[in-house]
């Protein structure tokens, strides 16, 4: 099984590149952001709990997020050839929980693919995306900046976490979509 963690700040292009990787390597795509948004749309208790954090650009607490992620992986485990985790893990505790959970199943993260993009480019991309995404957290520049700040405060540490395991692969996230996809493929093909 190939299990990829697609990593990078908000607006780095994780969702776009996940679509390509899913297609090319037949992986199951799990975006925790998408799962939260679906729950909010359907008015579930999980959605109600998560919404207040998402609105502010803050991370949803680990207790909620980890349980949700594990449930989605569990549902797909029997049929999946591998997973692409998009937007998870986002804290050291989530990284540790994912490793422990996969280990119990005899699995492991194969690689972290990190899309590297400068902050000002991210803000511009997210404001542009906000014109069509329908996401309230893309429409407000202060919320966008709060999301980027959360990334540096809580998520960026995962670079060291996966580097220590020899699994970190940084990729220049600026360029055309096919160019960036090619950079990612070169790494995945060597796994
Ligand atoms: P995304 O679609 O990945 O940009 O996620 C949108 C929002 O959902 C984030 O700003 C967080 O509030 C929340 N979220 C998504 N994934 C996670 C996660 N792994 N941990 C905590 N919060 C998350």
XYZ file of N, CA and C and ligand atoms in Angstrom:
596
model
N 0.831 -1.210 0.000
C 0.000 0.000 0.000
C 0.863 1.257 0.000
N 0.494 2.224 -0.818
C 1.179 3.526 -0.767
C 0.286 4.474 0.027
N 0.795 4.997 1.112
C 0.022 5.957 1.903
C 0.765 7.285 1.935
N 0.158 8.277 1.285
C 0.826 9.574 1.143
C 0.177 10.617 2.042
N 0.998 11.424 2.669
C 0.498 12.603 3.370
C 0.815 13.795 2.481
N -0.225 14.469 2.032
C -0.040 15.665 1.212
C -0.074 16.859 2.153
N 1.003 17.618 2.134
C 1.239 18.592 3.194
C 1.513 19.966 2.602
N 1.190 20.983 3.376
C 1.506 22.347 2.949
C 0.490 23.290 3.545
N 0.802 24.580 3.569
C -0.125 25.558 4.136
C -1.403 25.661 3.303
N -2.439 26.288 3.874
C -3.675 26.483 3.113
C -3.363 27.231 1.815
N -3.907 26.758 0.717
C -3.674 27.431 -0.564
C -2.456 26.909 -1.310
N -1.784 25.909 -0.759
C -0.572 25.383 -1.418
C -0.923 24.529 -2.639
N -2.176 24.089 -2.728
C -2.594 23.285 -3.881
C -2.779 21.812 -3.553
N -2.991 21.504 -2.280
C -3.125 20.102 -1.861
C -4.314 19.421 -2.529
N -5.449 20.085 -2.513
C -6.664 19.484 -3.083
C -6.511 19.205 -4.572
N -5.954 20.180 -5.280
C -5.759 20.045 -6.733
C -4.825 18.887 -7.045
N -3.712 18.825 -6.338
C -2.741 17.761 -6.617
C -3.253 16.413 -6.120
N -4.081 16.418 -5.079
C -4.651 15.150 -4.598
C -5.478 14.507 -5.711
N -6.234 15.328 -6.428
C -7.077 14.792 -7.515
C -6.229 14.048 -8.535
N -5.084 14.650 -8.867
C -4.180 14.039 -9.833
C -3.578 12.736 -9.289
N -3.145 12.762 -8.039
C -2.494 11.574 -7.445
C -3.474 10.413 -7.295
N -4.705 10.746 -6.962
C -5.752 9.732 -6.807
C -5.952 8.998 -8.136
N -6.023 9.790 -9.184
C -6.234 9.257 -10.532
C -5.050 8.383 -10.955
N -3.849 8.908 -10.779
C -2.658 8.209 -11.280
C -2.324 6.948 -10.493
N -2.526 6.984 -9.174
C -2.075 5.846 -8.351
C -3.237 5.066 -7.717
N -4.469 5.392 -8.110
C -5.672 4.696 -7.594
C -5.722 4.660 -6.066
N -5.523 5.807 -5.476
C -5.559 5.888 -4.015
C -6.914 6.417 -3.558
N -7.254 6.146 -2.301
C -8.458 6.737 -1.712
C -8.072 8.083 -1.103
N -8.787 9.117 -1.496
C -8.489 10.479 -1.050
C -9.298 10.804 0.202
N -8.603 11.154 1.262
C -9.318 11.593 2.465
C -8.891 13.015 2.789
N -9.818 13.950 2.613
C -9.578 15.339 2.993
C -10.403 15.617 4.239
N -9.736 15.874 5.363
C -10.500 16.135 6.592
C -11.330 17.416 6.440
N -10.812 18.400 5.705
C -11.591 19.623 5.464
C -12.893 19.293 4.736
N -12.810 18.431 3.708
C -14.022 18.044 2.958
C -14.997 17.291 3.865
N -14.468 16.413 4.716
C -15.362 15.645 5.607
C -16.061 16.599 6.578
N -15.309 17.566 7.120
C -15.946 18.554 8.004
C -17.019 19.342 7.251
N -16.690 19.805 6.045
C -17.671 20.621 5.293
C -18.929 19.816 4.985
N -18.768 18.532 4.659
C -19.952 17.696 4.383
C -20.806 17.559 5.646
N -20.148 17.421 6.792
C -20.887 17.303 8.057
C -21.604 18.602 8.411
N -20.961 19.723 8.113
C -21.603 21.020 8.391
C -22.839 21.166 7.498
N -22.671 20.818 6.225
C -23.773 20.929 5.270
C -24.963 20.061 5.699
N -24.661 18.872 6.221
C -25.732 17.960 6.617
C -26.224 18.192 8.043
N -25.648 19.192 8.711
C -26.117 19.533 10.060
C -25.894 18.439 11.092
N -24.859 17.634 10.948
C -24.594 16.563 11.926
C -24.018 17.163 13.212
N -24.072 16.409 14.316
C -23.461 16.896 15.561
C -21.970 17.211 15.371
N -21.259 16.361 14.606
C -19.838 16.604 14.338
C -19.651 17.941 13.607
N -20.510 18.179 12.622
C -20.441 19.428 11.857
C -20.683 20.628 12.756
N -21.640 20.493 13.654
C -21.963 21.614 14.561
C -20.786 21.912 15.469
N -20.114 20.849 15.930
C -18.963 21.035 16.805
C -17.799 21.701 16.077
N -17.582 21.276 14.833
C -16.411 21.740 14.083
C -16.589 23.167 13.546
N -17.820 23.557 13.282
C -18.079 24.783 12.525
C -17.480 26.041 13.159
N -17.591 26.141 14.485
C -17.133 27.375 15.132
C -15.616 27.549 14.955
N -14.885 26.448 14.955
C -13.429 26.534 14.779
C -13.097 26.910 13.333
N -13.762 26.242 12.414
C -13.465 26.442 10.985
C -13.737 27.887 10.574
N -14.832 28.436 11.090
C -15.206 29.828 10.780
C -14.119 30.810 11.150
N -13.458 30.524 12.281
C -12.419 31.444 12.774
C -11.072 31.214 12.095
N -10.957 30.113 11.379
C -9.656 29.760 10.793
C -8.786 28.993 11.768
N -9.397 28.496 12.867
C -8.641 27.716 13.862
C -8.735 26.233 13.525
N -7.817 25.446 14.059
C -7.911 23.998 13.864
C -8.997 23.435 14.767
N -9.681 22.425 14.270
C -10.653 21.679 15.079
C -9.831 20.836 16.070
N -10.286 20.702 17.331
C -9.476 19.962 18.310
C -9.153 18.525 17.875
N -7.987 18.074 18.319
C -7.495 16.746 17.944
C -8.478 15.627 18.306
N -9.115 15.722 19.474
C -10.011 14.637 19.921
C -11.106 14.393 18.881
N -11.582 15.458 18.288
C -12.663 15.333 17.298
C -12.080 14.821 15.976
N -10.972 15.437 15.568
C -10.432 15.195 14.227
C -9.860 13.786 14.086
N -9.133 13.326 15.085
C -8.473 12.018 14.988
C -9.513 10.900 14.893
N -10.540 10.967 15.732
C -11.586 9.931 15.709
C -12.287 9.884 14.357
N -12.541 11.067 13.816
C -13.227 11.148 12.521
C -12.363 10.530 11.423
N -11.086 10.877 11.407
C -10.167 10.363 10.380
C -10.077 8.838 10.456
N -9.966 8.327 11.673
C -9.822 6.872 11.831
C -11.076 6.161 11.323
N -12.221 6.750 11.583
C -13.476 6.128 11.123
C -13.513 6.073 9.588
N -13.063 7.128 8.929
C -13.090 7.148 7.457
C -12.088 6.134 6.886
N -10.909 6.045 7.488
C -9.918 5.068 7.015
C -10.487 3.660 7.180
N -11.030 3.409 8.349
C -11.607 2.090 8.667
C -12.640 1.684 7.607
N -13.496 2.609 7.238
C -14.560 2.325 6.244
C -13.997 1.877 4.900
N -12.801 2.387 4.563
C -12.239 2.141 3.223
C -11.142 1.090 3.190
N -10.783 0.597 4.368
C -9.584 -0.234 4.490
C -9.644 -1.513 3.653
N -10.792 -2.118 3.585
C -10.895 -3.419 2.920
C -10.624 -3.321 1.421
N -10.973 -2.184 0.828
C -10.898 -2.080 -0.631
C -9.776 -1.166 -1.148
N -9.196 -0.364 -0.265
C -8.236 0.652 -0.740
C -6.891 0.045 -1.116
N -6.295 0.617 -2.178
C -4.917 0.239 -2.555
C -3.924 1.105 -1.805
N -4.447 2.146 -1.202
C -3.605 3.085 -0.460
C -4.408 4.355 -0.243
N -3.856 5.237 0.550
C -4.583 6.461 0.897
C -3.747 7.695 0.588
N -4.462 8.758 0.298
C -3.801 10.051 0.270
C -4.489 10.932 1.312
N -3.721 11.306 2.305
C -4.239 12.126 3.393
C -3.985 13.586 3.042
N -5.069 14.326 2.914
C -5.007 15.720 2.459
C -5.541 16.599 3.594
N -4.633 17.341 4.231
C -5.064 18.191 5.353
C -5.047 17.459 6.679
N -4.463 16.302 6.727
C -4.286 15.523 7.959
C -2.990 14.743 7.815
N -2.149 14.645 8.808
C -2.213 15.297 10.117
C -1.844 16.780 10.045
N -2.342 17.530 11.022
C -2.060 18.959 11.098
C -1.476 19.346 12.448
N -1.293 18.384 13.331
C -0.603 18.631 14.612
C 0.283 17.422 14.880
N 1.239 17.632 15.771
C 2.123 16.520 16.143
C 1.292 15.358 16.711
N 0.289 15.684 17.544
C -0.553 14.621 18.131
C -1.271 13.837 17.034
N -1.721 14.527 16.001
C -2.385 13.826 14.882
C -1.388 12.930 14.147
N -0.158 13.418 13.980
C 0.879 12.619 13.316
C 1.166 11.350 14.097
N 1.273 11.496 15.394
C 1.548 10.327 16.240
C 0.367 9.365 16.210
N -0.844 9.923 16.259
C -2.045 9.073 16.244
C -2.148 8.311 14.916
N -1.815 8.980 13.820
C -1.897 8.315 12.511
C -0.890 7.169 12.437
N 0.325 7.410 12.881
C 1.346 6.346 12.876
C 0.877 5.148 13.705
N 0.369 5.433 14.905
C -0.052 4.343 15.807
C -1.216 3.570 15.192
N -2.147 4.299 14.619
C -3.334 3.672 14.021
C -2.934 2.791 12.834
N -2.083 3.323 11.955
C -1.672 2.538 10.780
C -0.848 1.319 11.209
N -0.024 1.507 12.217
C 0.819 0.399 12.681
C -0.036 -0.778 13.162
N -1.121 -0.445 13.838
C -2.035 -1.501 14.320
C -2.599 -2.323 13.162
N -2.687 -1.667 11.990
C -3.227 -2.351 10.802
C -2.110 -2.967 9.968
N -0.879 -2.883 10.462
C 0.271 -3.397 9.692
C 0.655 -2.476 8.539
N 0.292 -1.198 8.655
C 0.550 -0.230 7.584
C 1.432 0.912 8.097
N 1.831 1.793 7.176
C 2.637 2.951 7.576
C 2.477 4.061 6.544
N 2.807 5.280 6.943
C 2.899 6.384 5.979
C 4.123 6.109 5.108
N 3.949 6.176 3.786
C 5.079 5.934 2.884
C 5.917 7.198 2.725
N 5.246 8.338 2.583
C 5.961 9.594 2.363
C 5.066 10.781 2.674
N 5.719 11.877 3.079
C 5.027 13.157 3.156
C 5.477 13.986 1.964
N 4.528 14.437 1.164
C 4.822 15.306 0.021
C 4.405 16.714 0.419
N 5.381 17.586 0.563
C 5.091 18.929 1.072
C 5.181 19.956 -0.045
N 4.095 20.666 -0.279
C 4.067 21.718 -1.307
C 4.509 23.025 -0.672
N 5.591 23.587 -1.191
C 6.165 24.796 -0.595
C 5.792 26.020 -1.423
N 5.105 26.953 -0.764
C 4.629 28.177 -1.433
C 4.737 29.330 -0.431
N 5.193 30.485 -0.920
C 5.332 31.659 -0.037
C 3.977 32.177 0.450
N 3.992 32.759 1.653
C 2.741 33.224 2.276
C 1.926 34.194 1.422
N 2.589 35.176 0.820
C 1.810 36.182 0.084
C 1.145 35.571 -1.155
N 1.801 34.572 -1.723
C 1.201 33.853 -2.858
C -0.027 33.083 -2.362
N 0.074 32.508 -1.168
C -1.049 31.747 -0.601
C -2.273 32.640 -0.406
N -2.035 33.821 0.181
C -3.161 34.731 0.458
C -3.850 35.097 -0.858
N -3.050 35.418 -1.863
C -3.606 35.779 -3.176
C -4.416 34.629 -3.770
N -3.859 33.429 -3.703
C -4.571 32.265 -4.262
C -5.895 32.013 -3.544
N -5.873 32.138 -2.197
C -7.091 31.821 -1.429
C -8.172 32.866 -1.656
N -7.768 34.143 -1.761
C -8.767 35.189 -2.038
C -9.391 34.949 -3.412
N -8.563 34.539 -4.357
C -9.048 34.251 -5.710
C -10.011 33.045 -5.663
N -9.593 31.994 -4.949
C -10.439 30.800 -4.827
C -11.766 31.141 -4.145
N -11.702 32.075 -3.178
C -12.899 32.473 -2.435
C -13.996 33.045 -3.316
N -13.620 33.548 -4.497
C -14.639 34.120 -5.402
C -15.574 33.037 -5.926
N -15.085 31.793 -5.979
C -15.912 30.717 -6.538
C -16.104 29.509 -5.613
N -15.278 29.385 -4.547
C -15.332 28.139 -3.750
C -16.570 28.061 -2.871
N -17.194 29.202 -2.594
C -18.331 29.206 -1.687
C -17.903 28.976 -0.237
N -16.606 28.993 0.031
C -16.120 28.767 1.397
C -15.946 30.099 2.113
N -16.652 30.246 3.234
C -16.566 31.498 3.995
C -15.134 31.731 4.471
N -14.405 30.625 4.757
C -13.036 30.798 5.279
C -12.049 31.201 4.191
N -12.478 31.220 2.924
C -11.632 31.729 1.840
C -11.976 33.183 1.506
N -13.094 33.677 2.025
C -13.593 34.979 1.560
C -13.050 36.139 2.387
N -12.518 35.849 3.561
C -12.156 36.904 4.497
C -10.640 36.846 4.752
N -9.961 37.929 4.399
C -8.488 37.891 4.483
C -7.995 37.640 5.911
N -8.724 38.136 6.930
C -8.233 37.915 8.302
C -8.353 36.438 8.686
N -9.384 35.758 8.182
C -9.521 34.315 8.449
C -8.423 33.544 7.700
N -8.133 33.973 6.479
C -7.050 33.332 5.705
C -5.732 33.452 6.478
N -5.469 34.652 6.990
C -4.206 34.855 7.717
C -4.191 34.048 9.021
N -5.349 33.901 9.646
C -5.427 33.074 10.870
C -5.112 31.616 10.535
N -5.589 31.137 9.383
C -5.312 29.745 8.977
C -3.822 29.541 8.724
N -3.193 30.550 8.091
C -1.751 30.424 7.822
C -0.978 30.466 9.150
N -1.437 31.310 10.076
C -0.775 31.393 11.396
C -0.909 30.054 12.140
N -2.081 29.437 12.083
C -2.286 28.113 12.705
C -1.313 27.102 12.103
N -1.121 27.208 10.804
C -0.208 26.286 10.123
C 1.204 26.405 10.730
N 1.698 27.640 10.865
C 3.063 27.799 11.393
C 3.154 27.416 12.864
N 2.073 27.699 13.615
C 2.103 27.415 15.054
C 2.001 25.930 15.366
N 1.121 25.233 14.642
C 0.794 23.859 15.050
C 1.171 22.786 14.035
N 1.200 23.155 12.761
C 1.330 22.129 11.716
C 2.757 21.978 11.216
N 3.458 23.099 11.123
C 4.794 23.093 10.532
C 5.751 22.099 11.222
N 5.516 21.821 12.515
C 6.377 20.881 13.266
C 6.399 19.491 12.637
N 5.387 19.196 11.854
C 5.323 17.853 11.246
C 6.422 17.632 10.208
N 6.996 18.735 9.717
C 8.158 18.602 8.817
C 9.260 17.845 9.530
N 9.533 18.264 10.771
C 10.596 17.609 11.550
C 10.193 16.180 11.896
N 8.920 16.019 12.195
C 8.400 14.698 12.582
C 8.641 13.681 11.459
N 8.315 14.055 10.228
C 8.494 13.114 9.106
C 9.938 13.117 8.598
N 10.637 14.244 8.741
C 12.064 14.264 8.360
C 12.824 13.248 9.207
N 12.494 13.207 10.503
C 13.190 12.284 11.411
C 12.978 10.830 10.981
N 11.884 10.587 10.286
C 11.610 9.223 9.797
C 12.129 9.027 8.364
N 12.777 10.076 7.820
C 13.294 9.992 6.446
C 12.188 9.986 5.399
N 11.030 10.586 5.741
C 9.884 10.512 4.832
C 9.474 11.862 4.247
N 10.195 12.909 4.595
C 9.801 14.251 4.146
C 10.346 14.552 2.749
N 9.462 14.987 1.868
C 9.884 15.379 0.519
C 9.282 16.746 0.212
N 10.104 17.773 0.195
C 9.633 19.115 -0.144
C 9.594 19.287 -1.657
N 8.540 19.948 -2.134
C 8.365 20.153 -3.574
C 7.982 21.611 -3.796
N 8.587 22.239 -4.794
C 8.225 23.616 -5.125
C 6.771 23.632 -5.611
N 5.913 24.340 -4.875
C 4.478 24.359 -5.179
C 4.064 25.509 -6.076
N 5.046 26.174 -6.706
C 4.727 27.259 -7.631
C 5.057 26.790 -9.046
N 4.105 26.978 -9.943
C 4.263 26.519 -11.326
C 2.899 26.110 -11.842
N 2.872 25.516 -13.046
C 1.576 25.080 -13.569
C 1.158 23.793 -12.855
N -0.125 23.467 -12.884
C -0.620 22.257 -12.212
C 0.098 21.009 -12.744
N 0.240 20.843 -14.084
C 0.956 19.647 -14.564
C 2.428 19.609 -14.150
N 3.061 20.786 -14.107
C 4.477 20.808 -13.680
C 4.619 20.297 -12.249
N 3.752 20.778 -11.387
C 3.844 20.379 -9.980
C 3.489 18.892 -9.846
N 2.500 18.462 -10.611
C 2.103 17.042 -10.597
C 3.293 16.163 -10.999
N 4.051 16.626 -11.975
C 5.228 15.874 -12.437
C 6.280 15.779 -11.320
N 6.458 16.881 -10.597
C 7.435 16.866 -9.484
C 7.013 15.833 -8.440
N 5.712 15.765 -8.162
C 5.217 14.813 -7.149
C 5.355 13.374 -7.651
N 5.037 13.167 -8.920
C 5.116 11.815 -9.498
C 6.519 11.255 -9.412
N 7.508 12.123 -9.666
C 8.898 11.646 -9.643
C 9.236 11.059 -8.276
N 8.665 11.645 -7.225
C 8.925 11.134 -5.877
C 8.155 9.828 -5.644
N 6.875 9.842 -5.999
C 6.031 8.662 -5.716
C 6.545 7.452 -6.501
N 6.989 7.683 -7.730
C 7.467 6.561 -8.548
C 8.698 5.879 -7.962
N 9.411 6.600 -7.125
C 10.622 5.990 -6.512
C 10.327 5.316 -5.179
N 9.099 5.409 -4.690
C 8.799 4.838 -3.360
C 8.789 3.314 -3.409
P -8.954 22.518 4.561
O -10.082 22.168 3.646
O -7.921 21.410 4.645
O -8.346 23.850 4.233
O -9.570 22.637 6.017
C -10.524 23.624 6.333
C -10.634 23.785 7.832
O -11.064 22.544 8.423
C -9.328 24.117 8.544
O -9.048 25.510 8.533
C -9.617 23.590 9.955
O -10.460 24.468 10.671
C -10.412 22.322 9.666
N -9.534 21.139 9.528
C -9.313 20.401 8.417
N -8.450 19.401 8.644
C -8.100 19.511 9.955
C -7.217 18.800 10.818
N -6.489 17.764 10.366
N -7.125 19.199 12.112
C -7.838 20.231 12.588
N -8.662 20.963 11.821
C -8.803 20.620 10.533
